[in-house]
Coordinates of C-alpha atoms in Angstrom, one line a residue:
Chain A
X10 CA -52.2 -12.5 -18.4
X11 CA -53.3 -8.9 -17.7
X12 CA -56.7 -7.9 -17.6
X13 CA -56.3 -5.8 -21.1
X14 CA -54.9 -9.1 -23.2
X15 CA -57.4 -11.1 -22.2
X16 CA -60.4 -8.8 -23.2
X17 CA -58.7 -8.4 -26.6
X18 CA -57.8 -12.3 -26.9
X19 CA -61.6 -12.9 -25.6
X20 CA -62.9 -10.7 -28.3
X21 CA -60.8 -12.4 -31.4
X22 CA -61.9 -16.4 -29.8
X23 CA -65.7 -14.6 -30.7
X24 CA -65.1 -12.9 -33.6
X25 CA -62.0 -14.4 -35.6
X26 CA -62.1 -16.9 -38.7
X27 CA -61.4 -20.9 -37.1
X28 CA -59.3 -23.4 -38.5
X29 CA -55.6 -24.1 -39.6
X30 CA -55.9 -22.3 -42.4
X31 CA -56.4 -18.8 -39.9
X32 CA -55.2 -15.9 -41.6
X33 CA -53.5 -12.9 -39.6
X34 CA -55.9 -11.3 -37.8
X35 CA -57.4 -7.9 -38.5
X36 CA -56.2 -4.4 -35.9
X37 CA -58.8 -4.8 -33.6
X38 CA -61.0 -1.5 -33.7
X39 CA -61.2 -0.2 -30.4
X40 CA -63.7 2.5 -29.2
X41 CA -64.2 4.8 -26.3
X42 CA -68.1 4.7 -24.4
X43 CA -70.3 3.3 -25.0
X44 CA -68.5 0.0 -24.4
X45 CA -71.4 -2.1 -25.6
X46 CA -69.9 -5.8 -26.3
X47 CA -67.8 -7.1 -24.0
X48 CA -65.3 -7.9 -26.6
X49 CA -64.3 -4.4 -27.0
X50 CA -61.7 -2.8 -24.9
X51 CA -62.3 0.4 -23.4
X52 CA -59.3 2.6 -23.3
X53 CA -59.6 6.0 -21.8
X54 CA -57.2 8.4 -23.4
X55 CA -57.0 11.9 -23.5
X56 CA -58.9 12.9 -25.6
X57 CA -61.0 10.2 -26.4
X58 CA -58.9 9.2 -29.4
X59 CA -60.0 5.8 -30.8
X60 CA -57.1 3.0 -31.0
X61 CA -56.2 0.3 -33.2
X62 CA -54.2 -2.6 -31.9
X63 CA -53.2 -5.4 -33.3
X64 CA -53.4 -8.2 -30.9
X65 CA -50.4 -9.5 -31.3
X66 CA -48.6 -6.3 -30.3
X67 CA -51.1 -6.6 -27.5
X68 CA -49.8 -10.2 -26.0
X69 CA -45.7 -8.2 -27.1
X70 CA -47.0 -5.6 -24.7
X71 CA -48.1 -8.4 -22.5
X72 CA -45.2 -10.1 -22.4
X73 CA -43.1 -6.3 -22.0
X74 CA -45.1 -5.6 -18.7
X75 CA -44.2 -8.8 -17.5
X76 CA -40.4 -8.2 -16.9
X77 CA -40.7 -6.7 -14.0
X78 CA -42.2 -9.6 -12.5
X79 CA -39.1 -11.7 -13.6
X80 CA -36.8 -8.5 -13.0
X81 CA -38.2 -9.3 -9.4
X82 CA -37.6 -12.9 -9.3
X83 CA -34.3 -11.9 -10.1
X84 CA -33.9 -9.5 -7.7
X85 CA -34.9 -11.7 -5.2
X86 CA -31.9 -14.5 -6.3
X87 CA -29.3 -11.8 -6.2
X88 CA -30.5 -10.7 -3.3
X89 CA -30.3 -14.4 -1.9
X90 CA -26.6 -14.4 -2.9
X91 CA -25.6 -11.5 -1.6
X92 CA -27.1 -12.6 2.0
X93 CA -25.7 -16.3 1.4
X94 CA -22.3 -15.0 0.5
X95 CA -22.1 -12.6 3.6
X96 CA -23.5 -15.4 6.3
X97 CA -20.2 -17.3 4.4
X98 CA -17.4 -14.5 4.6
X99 CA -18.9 -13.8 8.1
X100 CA -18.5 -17.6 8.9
X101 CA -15.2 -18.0 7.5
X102 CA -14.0 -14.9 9.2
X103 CA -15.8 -15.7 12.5
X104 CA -13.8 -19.3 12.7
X105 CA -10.7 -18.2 11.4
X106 CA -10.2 -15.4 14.2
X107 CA -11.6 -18.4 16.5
X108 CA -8.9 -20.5 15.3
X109 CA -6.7 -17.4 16.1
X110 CA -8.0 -17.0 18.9
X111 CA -7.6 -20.6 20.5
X112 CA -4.0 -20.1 19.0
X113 CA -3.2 -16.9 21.1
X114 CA -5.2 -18.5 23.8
X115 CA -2.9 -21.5 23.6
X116 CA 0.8 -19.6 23.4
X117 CA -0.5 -17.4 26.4
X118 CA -0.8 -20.5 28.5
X119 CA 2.0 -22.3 27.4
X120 CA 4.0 -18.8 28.1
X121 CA 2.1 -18.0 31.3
X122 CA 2.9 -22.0 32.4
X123 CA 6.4 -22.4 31.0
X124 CA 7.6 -18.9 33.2
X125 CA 5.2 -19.1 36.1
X126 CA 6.3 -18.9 39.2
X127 CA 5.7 -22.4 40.5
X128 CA 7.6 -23.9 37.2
X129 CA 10.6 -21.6 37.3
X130 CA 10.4 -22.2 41.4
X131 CA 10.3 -26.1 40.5
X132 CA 13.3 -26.2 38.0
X133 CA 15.3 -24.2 40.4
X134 CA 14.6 -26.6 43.2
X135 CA 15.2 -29.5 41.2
X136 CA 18.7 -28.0 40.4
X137 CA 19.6 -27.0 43.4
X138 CA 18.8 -29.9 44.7
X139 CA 21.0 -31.8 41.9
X140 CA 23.7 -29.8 42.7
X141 CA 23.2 -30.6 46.6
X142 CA 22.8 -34.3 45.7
X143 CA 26.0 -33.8 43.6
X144 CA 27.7 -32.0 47.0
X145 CA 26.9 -34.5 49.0
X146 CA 28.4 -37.5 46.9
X147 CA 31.8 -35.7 46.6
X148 CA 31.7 -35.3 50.3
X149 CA 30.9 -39.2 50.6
X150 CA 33.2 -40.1 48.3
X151 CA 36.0 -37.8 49.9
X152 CA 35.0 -38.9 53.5
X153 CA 35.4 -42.7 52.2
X154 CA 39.0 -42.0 51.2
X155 CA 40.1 -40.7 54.5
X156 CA 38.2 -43.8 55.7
X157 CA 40.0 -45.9 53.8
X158 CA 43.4 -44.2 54.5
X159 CA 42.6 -44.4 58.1
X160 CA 41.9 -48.0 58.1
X161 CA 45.1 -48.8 55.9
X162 CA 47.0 -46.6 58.5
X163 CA 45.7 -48.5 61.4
X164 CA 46.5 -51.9 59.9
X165 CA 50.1 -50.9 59.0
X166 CA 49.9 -49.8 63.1
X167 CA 48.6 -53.6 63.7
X168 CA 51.8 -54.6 61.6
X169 CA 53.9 -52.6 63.9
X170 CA 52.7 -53.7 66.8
X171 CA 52.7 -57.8 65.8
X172 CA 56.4 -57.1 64.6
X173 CA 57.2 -55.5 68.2
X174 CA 55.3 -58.7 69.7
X175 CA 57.2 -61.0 67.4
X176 CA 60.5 -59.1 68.9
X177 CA 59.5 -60.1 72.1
X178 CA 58.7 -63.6 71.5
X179 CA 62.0 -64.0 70.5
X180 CA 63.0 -62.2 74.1
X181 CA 61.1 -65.2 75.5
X182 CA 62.3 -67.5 73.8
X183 CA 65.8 -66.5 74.5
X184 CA 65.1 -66.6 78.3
X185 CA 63.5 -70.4 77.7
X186 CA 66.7 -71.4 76.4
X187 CA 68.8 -69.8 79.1
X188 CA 65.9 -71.8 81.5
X189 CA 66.6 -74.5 80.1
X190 CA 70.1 -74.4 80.2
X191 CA 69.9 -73.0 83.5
X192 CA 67.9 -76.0 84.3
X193 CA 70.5 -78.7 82.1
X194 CA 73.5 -77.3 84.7
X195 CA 71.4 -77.4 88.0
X196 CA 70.8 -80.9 86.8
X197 CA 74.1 -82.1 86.7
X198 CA 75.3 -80.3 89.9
X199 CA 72.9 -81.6 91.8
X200 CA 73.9 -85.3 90.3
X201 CA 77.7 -84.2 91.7
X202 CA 75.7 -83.6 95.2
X203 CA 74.4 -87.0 95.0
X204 CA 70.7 -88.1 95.4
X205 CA 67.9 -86.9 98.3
X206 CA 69.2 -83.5 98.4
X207 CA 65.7 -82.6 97.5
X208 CA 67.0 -80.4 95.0
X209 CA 66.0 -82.3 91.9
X210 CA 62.4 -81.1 92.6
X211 CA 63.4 -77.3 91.7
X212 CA 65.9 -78.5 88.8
X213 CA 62.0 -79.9 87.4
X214 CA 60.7 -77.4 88.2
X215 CA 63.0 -74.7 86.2
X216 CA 62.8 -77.4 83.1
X217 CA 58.8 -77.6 83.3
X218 CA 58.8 -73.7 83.6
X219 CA 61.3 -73.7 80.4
X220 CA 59.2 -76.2 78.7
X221 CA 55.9 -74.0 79.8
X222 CA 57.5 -70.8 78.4
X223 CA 58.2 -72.4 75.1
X224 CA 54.9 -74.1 74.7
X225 CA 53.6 -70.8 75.5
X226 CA 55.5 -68.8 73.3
X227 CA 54.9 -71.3 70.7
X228 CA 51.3 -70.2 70.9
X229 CA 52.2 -66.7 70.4
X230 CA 53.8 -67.0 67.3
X231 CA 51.1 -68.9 66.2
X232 CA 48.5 -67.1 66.6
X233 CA 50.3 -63.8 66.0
X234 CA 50.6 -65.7 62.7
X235 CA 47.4 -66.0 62.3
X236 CA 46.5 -62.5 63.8
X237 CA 49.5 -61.2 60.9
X238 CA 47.2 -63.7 58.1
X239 CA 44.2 -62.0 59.1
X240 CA 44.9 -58.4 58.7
X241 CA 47.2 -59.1 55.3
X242 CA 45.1 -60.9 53.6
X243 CA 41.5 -61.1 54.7
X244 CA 41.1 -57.7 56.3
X245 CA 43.1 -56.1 54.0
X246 CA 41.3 -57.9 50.9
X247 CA 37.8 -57.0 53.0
X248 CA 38.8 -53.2 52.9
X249 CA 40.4 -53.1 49.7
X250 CA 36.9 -55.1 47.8
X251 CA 34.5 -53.0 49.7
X252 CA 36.8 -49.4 48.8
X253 CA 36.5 -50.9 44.9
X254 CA 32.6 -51.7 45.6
X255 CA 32.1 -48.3 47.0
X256 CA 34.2 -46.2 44.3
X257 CA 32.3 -47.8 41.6
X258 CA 29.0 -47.0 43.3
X259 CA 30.5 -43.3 44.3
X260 CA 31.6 -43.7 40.0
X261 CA 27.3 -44.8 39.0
X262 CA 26.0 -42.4 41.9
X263 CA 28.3 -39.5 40.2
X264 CA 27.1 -40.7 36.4
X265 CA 23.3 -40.4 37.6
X266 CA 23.6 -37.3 39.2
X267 CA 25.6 -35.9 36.2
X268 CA 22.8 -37.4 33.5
X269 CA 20.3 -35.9 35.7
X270 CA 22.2 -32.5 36.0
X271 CA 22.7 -33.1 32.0
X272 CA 19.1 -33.8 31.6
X273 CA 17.7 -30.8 33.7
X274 CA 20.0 -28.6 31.2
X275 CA 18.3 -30.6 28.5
X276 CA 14.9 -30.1 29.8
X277 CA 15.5 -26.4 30.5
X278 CA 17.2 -25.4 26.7
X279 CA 13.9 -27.7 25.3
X280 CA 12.2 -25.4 27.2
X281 CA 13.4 -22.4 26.0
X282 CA 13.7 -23.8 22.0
X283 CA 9.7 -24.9 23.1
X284 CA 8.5 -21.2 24.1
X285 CA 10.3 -19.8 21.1
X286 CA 9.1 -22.2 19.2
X287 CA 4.9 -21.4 20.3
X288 CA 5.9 -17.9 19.8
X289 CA 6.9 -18.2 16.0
X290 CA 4.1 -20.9 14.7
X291 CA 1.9 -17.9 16.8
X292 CA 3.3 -15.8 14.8
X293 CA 2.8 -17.5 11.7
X294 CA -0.7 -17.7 12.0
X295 CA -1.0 -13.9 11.1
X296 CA 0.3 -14.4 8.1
X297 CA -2.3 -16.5 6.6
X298 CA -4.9 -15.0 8.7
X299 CA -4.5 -11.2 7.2
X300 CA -3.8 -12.7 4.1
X301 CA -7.8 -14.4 4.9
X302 CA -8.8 -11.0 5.8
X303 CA -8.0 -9.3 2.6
X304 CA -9.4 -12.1 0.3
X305 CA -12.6 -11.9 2.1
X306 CA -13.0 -8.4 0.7
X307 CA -14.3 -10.3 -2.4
X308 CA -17.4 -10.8 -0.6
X309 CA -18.3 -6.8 -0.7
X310 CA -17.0 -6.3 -4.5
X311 CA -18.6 -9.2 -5.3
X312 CA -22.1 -7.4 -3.5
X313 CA -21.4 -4.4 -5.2
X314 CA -21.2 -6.2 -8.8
X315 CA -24.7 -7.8 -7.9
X316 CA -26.2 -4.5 -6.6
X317 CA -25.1 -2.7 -9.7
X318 CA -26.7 -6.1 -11.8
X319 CA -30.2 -5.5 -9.7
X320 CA -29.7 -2.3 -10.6
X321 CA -29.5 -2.4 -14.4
X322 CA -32.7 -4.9 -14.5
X323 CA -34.3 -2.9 -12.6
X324 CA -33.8 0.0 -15.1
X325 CA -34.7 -2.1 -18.2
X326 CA -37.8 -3.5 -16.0
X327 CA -38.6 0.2 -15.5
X328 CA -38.0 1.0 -19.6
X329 CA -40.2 -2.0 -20.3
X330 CA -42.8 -0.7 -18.4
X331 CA -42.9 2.7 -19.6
X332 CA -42.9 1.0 -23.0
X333 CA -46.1 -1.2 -22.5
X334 CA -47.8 2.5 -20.8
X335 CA -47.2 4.3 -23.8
X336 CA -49.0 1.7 -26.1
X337 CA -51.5 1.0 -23.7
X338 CA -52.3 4.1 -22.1
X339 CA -51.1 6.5 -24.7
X340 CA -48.7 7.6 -22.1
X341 CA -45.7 9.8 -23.6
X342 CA -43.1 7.2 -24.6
X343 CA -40.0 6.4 -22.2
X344 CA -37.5 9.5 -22.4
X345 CA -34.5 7.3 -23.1
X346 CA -33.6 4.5 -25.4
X347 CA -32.1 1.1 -24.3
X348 CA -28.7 2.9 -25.6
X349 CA -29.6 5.5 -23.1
X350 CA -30.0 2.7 -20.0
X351 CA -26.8 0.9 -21.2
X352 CA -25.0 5.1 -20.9
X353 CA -26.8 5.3 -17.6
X354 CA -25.8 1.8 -16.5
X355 CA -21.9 2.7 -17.7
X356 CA -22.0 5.9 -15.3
X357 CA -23.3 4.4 -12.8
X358 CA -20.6 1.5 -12.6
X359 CA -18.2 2.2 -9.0
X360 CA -15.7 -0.6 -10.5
X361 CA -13.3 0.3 -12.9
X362 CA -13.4 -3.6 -13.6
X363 CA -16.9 -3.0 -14.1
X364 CA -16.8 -0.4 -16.7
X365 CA -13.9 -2.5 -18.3
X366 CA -16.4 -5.2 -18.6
X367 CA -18.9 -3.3 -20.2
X368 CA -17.3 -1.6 -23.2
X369 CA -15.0 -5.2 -23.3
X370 CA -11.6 -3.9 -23.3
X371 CA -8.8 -3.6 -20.4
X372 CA -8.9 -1.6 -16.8
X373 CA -7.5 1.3 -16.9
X374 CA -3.8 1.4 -15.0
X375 CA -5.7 4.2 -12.1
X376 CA -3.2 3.6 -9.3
X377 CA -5.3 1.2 -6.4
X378 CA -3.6 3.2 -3.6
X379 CA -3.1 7.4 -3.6
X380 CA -2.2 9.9 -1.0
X381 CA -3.3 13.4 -1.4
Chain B
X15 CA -0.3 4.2 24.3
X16 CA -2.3 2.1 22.0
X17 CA -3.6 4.3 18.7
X18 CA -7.3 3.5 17.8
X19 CA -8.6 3.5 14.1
X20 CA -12.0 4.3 13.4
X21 CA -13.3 1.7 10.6
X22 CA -16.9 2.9 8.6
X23 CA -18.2 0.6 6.3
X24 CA -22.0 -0.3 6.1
X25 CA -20.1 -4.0 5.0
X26 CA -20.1 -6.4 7.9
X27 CA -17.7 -8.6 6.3
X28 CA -15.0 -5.5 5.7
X29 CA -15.9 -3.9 8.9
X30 CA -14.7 -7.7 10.3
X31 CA -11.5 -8.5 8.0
X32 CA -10.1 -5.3 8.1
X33 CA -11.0 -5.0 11.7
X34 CA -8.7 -8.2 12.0
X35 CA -6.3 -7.2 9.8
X36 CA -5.4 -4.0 12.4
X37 CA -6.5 -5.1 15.4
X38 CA -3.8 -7.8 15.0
X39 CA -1.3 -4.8 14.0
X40 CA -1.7 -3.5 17.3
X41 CA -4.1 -1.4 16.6
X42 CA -7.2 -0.2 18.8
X43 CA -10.5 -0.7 16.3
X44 CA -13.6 1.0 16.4
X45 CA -16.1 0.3 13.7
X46 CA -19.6 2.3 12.5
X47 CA -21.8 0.7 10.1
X48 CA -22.7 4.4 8.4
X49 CA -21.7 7.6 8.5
X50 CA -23.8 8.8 11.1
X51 CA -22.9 5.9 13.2
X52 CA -19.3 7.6 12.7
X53 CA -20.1 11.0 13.8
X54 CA -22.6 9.6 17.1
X55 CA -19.3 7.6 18.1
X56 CA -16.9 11.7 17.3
X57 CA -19.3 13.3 19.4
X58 CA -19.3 10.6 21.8
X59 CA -15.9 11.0 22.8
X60 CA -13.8 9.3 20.4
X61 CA -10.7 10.2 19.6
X62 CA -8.9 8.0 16.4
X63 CA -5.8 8.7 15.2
X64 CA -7.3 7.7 11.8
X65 CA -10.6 7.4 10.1
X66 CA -10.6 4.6 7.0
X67 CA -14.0 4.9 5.4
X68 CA -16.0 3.6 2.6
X69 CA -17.5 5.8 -0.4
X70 CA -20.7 4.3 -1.5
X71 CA -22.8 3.4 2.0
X72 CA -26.8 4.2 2.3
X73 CA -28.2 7.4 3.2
X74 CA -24.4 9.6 3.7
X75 CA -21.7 8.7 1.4
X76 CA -18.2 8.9 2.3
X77 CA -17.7 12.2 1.0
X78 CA -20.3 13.6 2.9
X79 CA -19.1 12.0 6.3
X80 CA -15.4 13.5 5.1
X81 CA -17.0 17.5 4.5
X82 CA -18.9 16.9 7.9
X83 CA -15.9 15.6 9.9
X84 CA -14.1 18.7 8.4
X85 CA -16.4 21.1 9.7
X86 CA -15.5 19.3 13.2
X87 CA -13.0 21.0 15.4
X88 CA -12.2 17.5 16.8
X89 CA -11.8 15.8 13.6
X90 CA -10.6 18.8 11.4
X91 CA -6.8 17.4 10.9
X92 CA -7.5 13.6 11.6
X93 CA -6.5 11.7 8.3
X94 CA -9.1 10.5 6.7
X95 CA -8.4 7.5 3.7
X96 CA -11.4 6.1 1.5
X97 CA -11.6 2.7 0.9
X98 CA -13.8 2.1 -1.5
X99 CA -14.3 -0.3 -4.7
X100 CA -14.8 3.5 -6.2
X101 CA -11.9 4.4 -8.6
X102 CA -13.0 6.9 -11.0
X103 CA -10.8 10.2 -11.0
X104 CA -13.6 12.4 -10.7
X105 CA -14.8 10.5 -7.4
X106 CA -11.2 11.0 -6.1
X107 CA -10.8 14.4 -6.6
X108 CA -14.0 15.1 -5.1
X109 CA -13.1 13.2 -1.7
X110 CA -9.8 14.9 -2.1
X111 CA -11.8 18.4 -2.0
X112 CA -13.7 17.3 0.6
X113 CA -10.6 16.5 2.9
X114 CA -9.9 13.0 2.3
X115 CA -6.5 12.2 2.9
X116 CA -6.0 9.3 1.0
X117 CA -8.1 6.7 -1.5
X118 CA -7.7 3.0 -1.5
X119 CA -8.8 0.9 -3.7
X120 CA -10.5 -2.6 -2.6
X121 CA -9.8 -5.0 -2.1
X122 CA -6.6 -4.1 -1.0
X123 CA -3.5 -6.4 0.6
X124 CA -3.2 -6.4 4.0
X125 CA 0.3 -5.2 4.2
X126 CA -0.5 -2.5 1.9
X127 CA -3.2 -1.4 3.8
X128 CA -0.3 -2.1 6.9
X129 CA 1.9 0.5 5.4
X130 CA -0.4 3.2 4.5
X131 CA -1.7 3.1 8.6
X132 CA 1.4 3.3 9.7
X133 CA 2.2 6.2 7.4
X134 CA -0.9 8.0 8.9
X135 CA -0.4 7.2 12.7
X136 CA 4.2 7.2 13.3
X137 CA 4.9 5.8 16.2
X138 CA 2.6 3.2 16.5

């Protein structure tokens, strides 16, 4: 309560009737100096005019001078939001080009990794080196099957060579039968010669030589029997298992070496679909990031709305004023009427939304982008 | 040869998303809070291929900056666009007067902001 409704509300406690039954209370008569009783208000106008005023109006005028106080409370609370709302668009803005940031950040690594040196230098090796590894077991594999052919060739030489011996057994044993005829007739000559001609000791000894022969000849053909058994069947089965053994580990060598070269191909189109694949969901990001960017701009049209709101109160804070100093002070009353704020505030609008708003019809179709 | 774009706007928040908005165009982005910001950053040496300012910012307006930058050898033919939350007629035609090359209304959409730049600075 101002200084001014307090002296006037003082004077009316003293001198107004009491009770319920309180009727309206009288203008208060006001005088210039003297200012004897303290329930008189001294006013100084030009002049010296004396005022009459009713209390009542006094407490309106009051109640008029204190607007600007709550024009400034207001103030203050728009002034909160506009800071508030610019800390959160310059948050929001500030993380989202973060999270663009850590984006880029990320496809530039994966980029930088994916076709560094020491990758690309690593993939190549690894190929190369398949392809060496793959070199190497058609070598092994084409090596075996001369080994092979050779060892086949050598035991169809053995073969040969047992047939040639078998041949000649039967050249021995020819000669032990023409012994041992040779003996049968030296025999019986030596009979017609009668006995102690000491010749029956060389006819036993051309029949033990016969019998020798064939015993040993005998052991010949057995055991080039069992030298012919051996290189048939157990050699030949011996090559012929490990030459399966070895293809089919040639075969699974040649599979690995074939998934792995199939793999690295794999590996290096994954690669490729991966890169393109940062790239693009990089890319995407922009989208949704300018798209961030423009909404923000409410932030500043928004601002502006609240500027133009401050601004309005603080022109009917500034009327009200002007108001309670032309009944108070006798000052000239305010140049303009309300009407004239609300023209004033209408001008003033920047927002064609704004001035929409105000007169409450549609924006007017002004095209939002021009070139001159 | 990346093209710079001079952004004046006494918003943070504007100065920051359109900032974004080219920067991630390709664009080179300088930014002044005010008008004379703008003109200590001209006579400081640099050279944009286009100046995108605001109307309505404290002590000079965008129309002001744009009769100034006029009078400016250096700056006498750069294109010059207002974006502003301005669009009365009058304001335009006063900023076209003045040497404003274009007027934009905010907030605007990215891409249409996109395709106005790249009007303004071919080759980009």
């Amino acid at each position: 309560m101002g200084w001014l409704s307090r002296l006037v509300n003082g004077w009316w406690r003293q001198q107004g009737p009491q009770g319920d039954d309180t009727p309206e209370p009288e203008p208060v008569v006001m005088i210039v100096a003297p200012p004897e009783p303290d329930n008189l208000v001294e006013l100084n106008p030009p002049g010296g005019r004396i005022h009459r005023i009713h209390p009542a109006t006094m407490a309106l005028v009051e109640e008029m001078s204190s607007y600007a106080e709550f024009v400034e409370v207001m103030q203050r609370h728009l002034h909160n939001v506009c800071n508030e709302t610019q800390d959160a668009a310059e948050n929001i803005l500030g993380q989202a080009l973060d999270v663009e940031g850590s984006v880029s950040d990320l496809v530039r690594h994966v980029s930088t990794t994916m076709q560094s040196d020491q990758f690309v230098e690593a993939a190549e090796t690894l190929q190369i080196s398949v392809d060496a590894g793959r070199g190497i077991i058609s070598d092994l594999i084409h090596q075996h099957h001369t080994t092979q052919r050779e060892i086949r060739d050598s035991i169809s030489t053995m073969h040969m060579l047992s047939d040639k011996m078998k041949s000649h057994l039967r050249e021995i044993e020819d000669i032990r039968r023409y012994t041992d005829l040779l003996a049968i007739n030296a025999r019986i000559r030596i009979a017609g010669l009668g006995s102690n001609t000491g010749l029956e000791v060389i006819a036993e000894e051309i029949r033990e030589l016969s019998s020798n022969t064939g015993a040993l000849a005998q052991n010949l053909r057995s055991e080039l029997g069992e030298m012919d058994r051996l290189i048939s069947e157990d050699l030949l089965a011996r090559v012929t298992g490990q030459e399966l053994a070895d293809e089919a580990r040639a075969r699974d060598l040649q599979d690995s070496f074939e998934s792995l070269s199939n793999h690295m191909s794999m590996l290096s189109r994954m690669q490729e679909e991966l890169l393109t694949e940062v790239h693009l969901r990089g890319e995407a990001v922009r989208d949704p990031l300018n798209t961030l960017c423009g909404s923000i701009q409410f932030q500043d049209v928004a601002r502006q709305q609240l500027e133009q709101v401050g601004r309005a109160l603080n022109m009917i804070s500034d009327h009200f004023v002007a108001l309670s100093n032309a009944i108070i002070h006798d000052d000239a009353p305010p140049d303009s009427s309300i009407a004239t704020c609300l023209s004033n505030i209408l001008e003033n609008y920047v927002m064609e939304q704004q001035r929409a708003a105000h007169v409450g019809g549609a924006s007017a179709a002004a095209p939002r982008i021009e070139l001159f | 040869m990346t093209k710079t774009i001079m952004l004046v706007d006494d918003s943070p928040t504007i100065l920051m998303s359109m900032g974004a908005i080219l920067g991630r165009a390709g664009y080179n982005v300088a930014k002044a809070a005010s008008g004379e910001e703008a003109l200590r950053e001209l006579q400081g040496g640099q050279k944009p291929a286009l100046i995108i300012t605001d109307l309505n910012m404290g002590s000079m307006n965008g129309i002001e900056l744009i009769r100034r930058l006029r009078q400016t050898p250096t700056t006498r033919f750069t294109p010059i666009i207002m974006l502003t939350t301005e669009s009365a007629m009058d304001k335009r035609q006063e900023a076209r007067s003045a040497g404003a090359t274009g007027w934009i209304v905010k907030p605007v959409q990215p891409t249409d902001l996109l395709a106005v730049v790249k009007q303004m600075v071919p080759g980009a």
